C-alpha cells in the first residue's frame, strides 16, 4: 500500500513539473510575441513620424499649408502655433482659446490663419520654401503634437526678356520688307530719267545736224 502511494506521489510530482514547464514555455512564447508586436508598433510610429507632407507651389501663388493633426478642423486643443524651421524655430502665428485674436510673431513676411487653422501665405516665392511646423498644445489629459510640412516653391520665370525679343523681331521685319519693296521703284525711276535724257540728247543732235 505504501509502495503504491509512493508511486502515485512520484507520478503527481512529475505531472506538476510537466505542467510548470508547459506554463513556462507558454509564458515565454507570449512574451516573445509581445516583443514582436511592440517592435512593429515602434517601427510604424517611427515611419509615421519621418513621413512628411509635401506641398508644391508656383511662384507668386497663394498657398494654404494644412495642419496634418487637424483633419476635421475642430478646436480640440489649448493653442496652435505655426513655426518655420531652419537653424532655429521662428514663430509665425499663434491661436489660443484664451485669446480673442490670433497673435502674430515678428516673422519676415505676412501670414494669417486659413480654414481649419491652416497657414495662409500670399504670393509665395522660393524664399518661402522650407519646413513648417504645426505645434498643437493639447487639453488636459491629451497629447501634444508637433507636425511638420515641407513647402517647395518653384523658381520665378521672368517674361520681360522674351517679350522684348519678340517686339524687336516684330519691329525689324516690316523695315526689311519695306526696303526690299522700294528698291525696284527707285530703279524704275532712274531708268525713266535716263531714257528721257537720251531722247533729249538725240533730239538736240538731230536739230543741230
Short mmCIF file of C-alpha atoms in Angstrom, two decimals:
data_model
loop_
_atom_site.label_atom_id
_atom_site.label_comp_id
_atom_site.label_asym_id
_atom_site.label_seq_id
_atom_site.Cartn_x
_atom_site.Cartn_y
_atom_site.Cartn_z
CA UNK A 1 0.00 0.00 0.00
CA UNK A 2 2.84 2.35 0.87
CA UNK A 3 4.59 1.41 -2.38
CA UNK A 4 1.51 2.30 -4.39
CA UNK A 5 1.19 5.61 -2.56
CA UNK A 6 4.84 6.42 -3.26
CA UNK A 7 4.41 5.71 -6.96
CA UNK A 8 1.31 7.88 -7.08
CA UNK A 9 3.11 10.73 -5.37
CA UNK A 10 6.02 10.41 -7.81
CA UNK A 11 3.58 10.44 -10.73
CA UNK A 12 1.81 13.53 -9.36
CA UNK A 13 5.17 15.28 -8.84
CA UNK A 14 6.18 14.53 -12.43
CA UNK A 15 2.85 15.89 -13.70
CA UNK A 16 3.35 19.10 -11.70
CA UNK A 17 6.82 19.57 -13.16
CA UNK A 18 5.50 18.97 -16.66
CA UNK A 19 2.69 21.48 -16.11
CA UNK A 20 5.16 24.07 -14.81
CA UNK A 21 7.37 23.50 -17.85
CA UNK A 22 4.39 23.91 -20.19
CA UNK A 23 3.33 27.12 -18.44
CA UNK A 24 6.88 28.43 -18.60
CA UNK A 25 7.10 27.70 -22.34
CA UNK A 26 3.70 29.35 -22.87
CA UNK A 27 4.79 32.45 -20.97
CA UNK A 28 7.99 32.58 -23.00
CA UNK A 29 6.04 32.36 -26.25
CA UNK A 30 3.60 35.05 -25.16
CA UNK A 31 6.44 37.31 -24.06
CA UNK A 32 8.20 36.77 -27.37
CA UNK A 33 5.02 37.54 -29.33
CA UNK A 34 4.51 40.69 -27.25
CA UNK A 35 8.05 41.82 -28.04
CA UNK A 36 7.45 41.33 -31.77
CA UNK A 37 4.21 43.34 -31.67
CA UNK A 38 5.88 46.12 -29.69
CA UNK A 39 8.73 46.26 -32.18
CA UNK A 40 6.30 46.52 -35.09
CA UNK A 41 4.42 49.35 -33.39
CA UNK A 42 7.67 51.22 -32.80
CA UNK A 43 8.54 50.85 -36.47
CA UNK A 44 5.13 52.14 -37.51
CA UNK A 45 5.40 55.14 -35.17
CA UNK A 46 8.86 55.93 -36.40
CA UNK A 47 7.80 55.66 -40.04
CA UNK A 48 4.76 57.88 -39.45
CA UNK A 49 6.99 60.45 -37.76
CA UNK A 50 9.51 60.51 -40.60
CA UNK A 51 6.97 60.71 -43.43
CA UNK A 52 6.26 64.39 -44.05
CA UNK A 53 3.56 66.09 -46.07
CA UNK A 54 4.99 67.93 -49.08
CA UNK A 55 3.36 70.87 -50.88
CA UNK A 56 4.42 72.04 -54.35
CA UNK A 57 3.63 75.66 -55.30
CA UNK A 58 4.28 78.05 -58.17
CA UNK A 59 5.95 81.42 -57.79
CA UNK A 60 3.60 84.27 -56.75
CA UNK A 61 0.86 81.77 -55.91
CA UNK A 62 -1.29 81.88 -52.76
CA UNK A 63 -0.65 78.77 -50.66
CA UNK A 64 -2.61 77.09 -47.86
CA UNK A 65 -0.47 74.90 -45.59
CA UNK A 66 -2.80 72.49 -43.76
CA UNK A 67 -2.00 71.17 -40.29
CA UNK A 68 -1.93 67.34 -40.56
CA UNK A 69 -3.10 66.96 -36.97
CA UNK A 70 -6.43 68.73 -37.58
CA UNK A 71 -8.20 66.91 -40.42
CA UNK A 72 -11.62 67.98 -39.16
CA UNK A 73 -10.66 71.47 -38.02
CA UNK A 74 -12.21 71.04 -34.56
CA UNK A 75 -10.80 73.26 -31.84
CA UNK A 76 -9.96 70.38 -29.53
CA UNK A 77 -6.77 71.95 -28.15
CA UNK A 78 -5.49 74.74 -25.92
CA UNK A 79 -3.37 76.52 -28.51
CA UNK A 80 -1.95 76.08 -32.00
CA UNK A 81 1.25 77.72 -33.25
CA UNK A 82 2.86 77.75 -36.68
CA UNK A 83 6.65 77.84 -36.94
CA UNK A 84 9.20 77.88 -39.77
CA UNK A 85 12.17 75.64 -39.11
CA UNK A 86 15.71 76.49 -40.18
CA UNK A 87 18.69 76.73 -37.86
CA UNK A 88 16.22 78.00 -35.27
CA UNK A 89 12.46 77.74 -34.87
CA UNK A 90 10.85 81.02 -35.95
CA UNK A 91 7.34 81.76 -34.72
CA UNK A 92 4.80 82.87 -37.35
CA UNK A 93 1.32 82.98 -35.82
CA UNK A 94 -0.44 81.54 -32.76
CA UNK A 95 -4.05 80.90 -31.76
CA UNK A 96 -5.23 80.22 -28.22
CA UNK A 97 -8.60 79.55 -26.62
CA UNK A 98 -7.92 82.21 -24.03
CA UNK A 99 -7.37 84.97 -26.62
CA UNK A 100 -9.89 86.56 -28.93
CA UNK A 101 -7.49 87.35 -31.79
CA UNK A 102 -4.51 85.43 -33.17
CA UNK A 103 -1.05 86.50 -32.09
CA UNK A 104 1.40 87.39 -34.87
CA UNK A 105 5.10 86.97 -34.27
CA UNK A 106 7.79 89.16 -35.86
CA UNK A 107 8.07 86.97 -38.94
CA UNK A 108 9.79 88.14 -42.13
CA UNK A 109 6.60 88.03 -44.22
CA UNK A 110 2.85 88.49 -43.66
CA UNK A 111 0.80 85.41 -42.82
CA UNK A 112 -2.60 84.58 -41.39
CA UNK A 113 -4.80 81.64 -40.43
CA UNK A 114 -6.85 79.97 -43.15
CA UNK A 115 -9.58 77.37 -42.92
CA UNK A 116 -9.19 74.69 -40.23
CA UNK A 117 -6.36 76.68 -38.64
CA UNK A 118 -4.15 76.26 -41.70
CA UNK A 119 -1.32 78.68 -42.52
CA UNK A 120 -2.19 81.01 -45.41
CA UNK A 121 0.70 82.61 -47.34
CA UNK A 122 0.12 85.07 -50.18
CA UNK A 123 2.33 85.42 -53.28
CA UNK A 124 4.95 82.90 -52.24
CA UNK A 125 8.50 82.99 -53.61
CA UNK A 126 11.37 80.48 -53.48
CA UNK A 127 12.50 82.20 -50.26
CA UNK A 128 9.34 80.82 -48.61
CA UNK A 129 10.42 77.23 -49.30
CA UNK A 130 11.31 75.19 -46.24
CA UNK A 131 9.89 73.15 -43.41
CA UNK A 132 6.94 74.43 -41.39
CA UNK A 133 5.73 73.06 -38.07
CA UNK A 134 2.23 72.98 -36.63
CA UNK A 135 2.58 72.75 -32.84
CA UNK A 136 -0.61 71.73 -31.04
CA UNK A 137 -0.88 72.11 -27.27
CA UNK A 138 -3.48 69.57 -26.19
CA UNK A 139 -6.11 69.87 -23.50
CA UNK A 140 -5.54 68.41 -20.05
CA UNK A 141 -5.05 64.67 -20.40
CA UNK A 142 -4.31 64.90 -24.12
CA UNK A 143 -1.07 64.59 -26.06
CA UNK A 144 0.83 67.49 -27.61
CA UNK A 145 1.68 67.22 -31.29
CA UNK A 146 4.44 68.73 -33.41
CA UNK A 147 3.61 68.06 -37.06
CA UNK A 148 5.79 69.18 -39.95
CA UNK A 149 5.08 70.08 -43.57
CA UNK A 150 7.56 70.77 -46.39
CA UNK A 151 6.80 73.65 -48.78
CA UNK A 152 8.59 73.77 -52.13
CA UNK A 153 8.13 76.89 -54.30
CA UNK A 154 9.29 76.75 -57.92
CA UNK A 155 11.67 79.33 -59.34
CA UNK A 156 10.14 82.51 -60.75
CA UNK A 157 10.28 82.88 -64.55
CA UNK A 158 10.79 86.41 -65.92
CA UNK A 159 8.81 87.07 -69.12
CA UNK A 160 10.12 90.60 -69.80
CA UNK A 161 13.16 89.41 -71.78
CA UNK A 162 11.08 87.17 -74.01
CA UNK A 163 8.61 89.98 -74.71
CA UNK A 164 11.40 92.41 -75.61
CA UNK A 165 12.94 89.98 -78.09
CA UNK A 166 9.56 89.38 -79.71
CA UNK A 167 8.96 93.13 -80.04
CA UNK A 168 12.37 93.66 -81.65
CA UNK A 169 11.71 90.94 -84.18
CA UNK A 170 8.27 92.31 -84.97
CA UNK A 171 9.69 95.85 -85.37
CA UNK A 172 12.54 94.87 -87.70
CA UNK A 173 10.59 92.66 -90.06
CA UNK A 174 8.41 95.43 -91.64
CA UNK A 175 11.51 97.59 -92.22
CA UNK A 176 13.21 94.85 -94.19
CA UNK A 177 10.14 94.22 -96.31
CA UNK A 178 9.71 97.94 -96.95
CA UNK A 179 13.29 98.39 -98.16
CA UNK A 180 13.03 95.39 -100.44
CA UNK A 181 9.81 96.74 -101.95
CA UNK A 182 11.28 100.27 -102.53
CA UNK A 183 14.38 99.20 -104.48
CA UNK A 184 12.56 98.25 -107.75
CA UNK A 185 10.60 101.53 -107.73
CA UNK A 186 13.79 103.59 -107.45
CA UNK A 187 15.47 101.70 -110.26
CA UNK A 188 12.40 102.23 -112.45
CA UNK A 189 12.50 106.00 -111.87
CA UNK A 190 16.20 106.12 -112.65
CA UNK A 191 15.58 104.15 -115.84
CA UNK A 192 12.81 106.52 -116.97
CA UNK A 193 15.02 109.56 -116.31
CA UNK A 194 17.91 108.02 -118.26
CA UNK A 195 15.62 107.27 -121.22
CA UNK A 196 14.25 110.82 -121.16
CA UNK A 197 17.75 112.30 -121.10
CA UNK A 198 18.82 110.14 -124.00
CA UNK A 199 15.81 111.27 -126.02
CA UNK A 200 16.58 114.92 -125.32
CA UNK A 201 20.20 114.49 -126.39
CA UNK A 202 19.19 112.73 -129.55
CA UNK A 203 16.67 115.49 -130.34
CA UNK A 204 19.31 118.22 -129.89
CA UNK A 205 21.78 116.37 -132.10
CA UNK A 206 19.19 115.97 -134.84
CA UNK A 207 18.34 119.68 -134.69
CA UNK A 208 22.00 120.71 -134.92
CA UNK A 209 22.58 118.44 -137.82
#
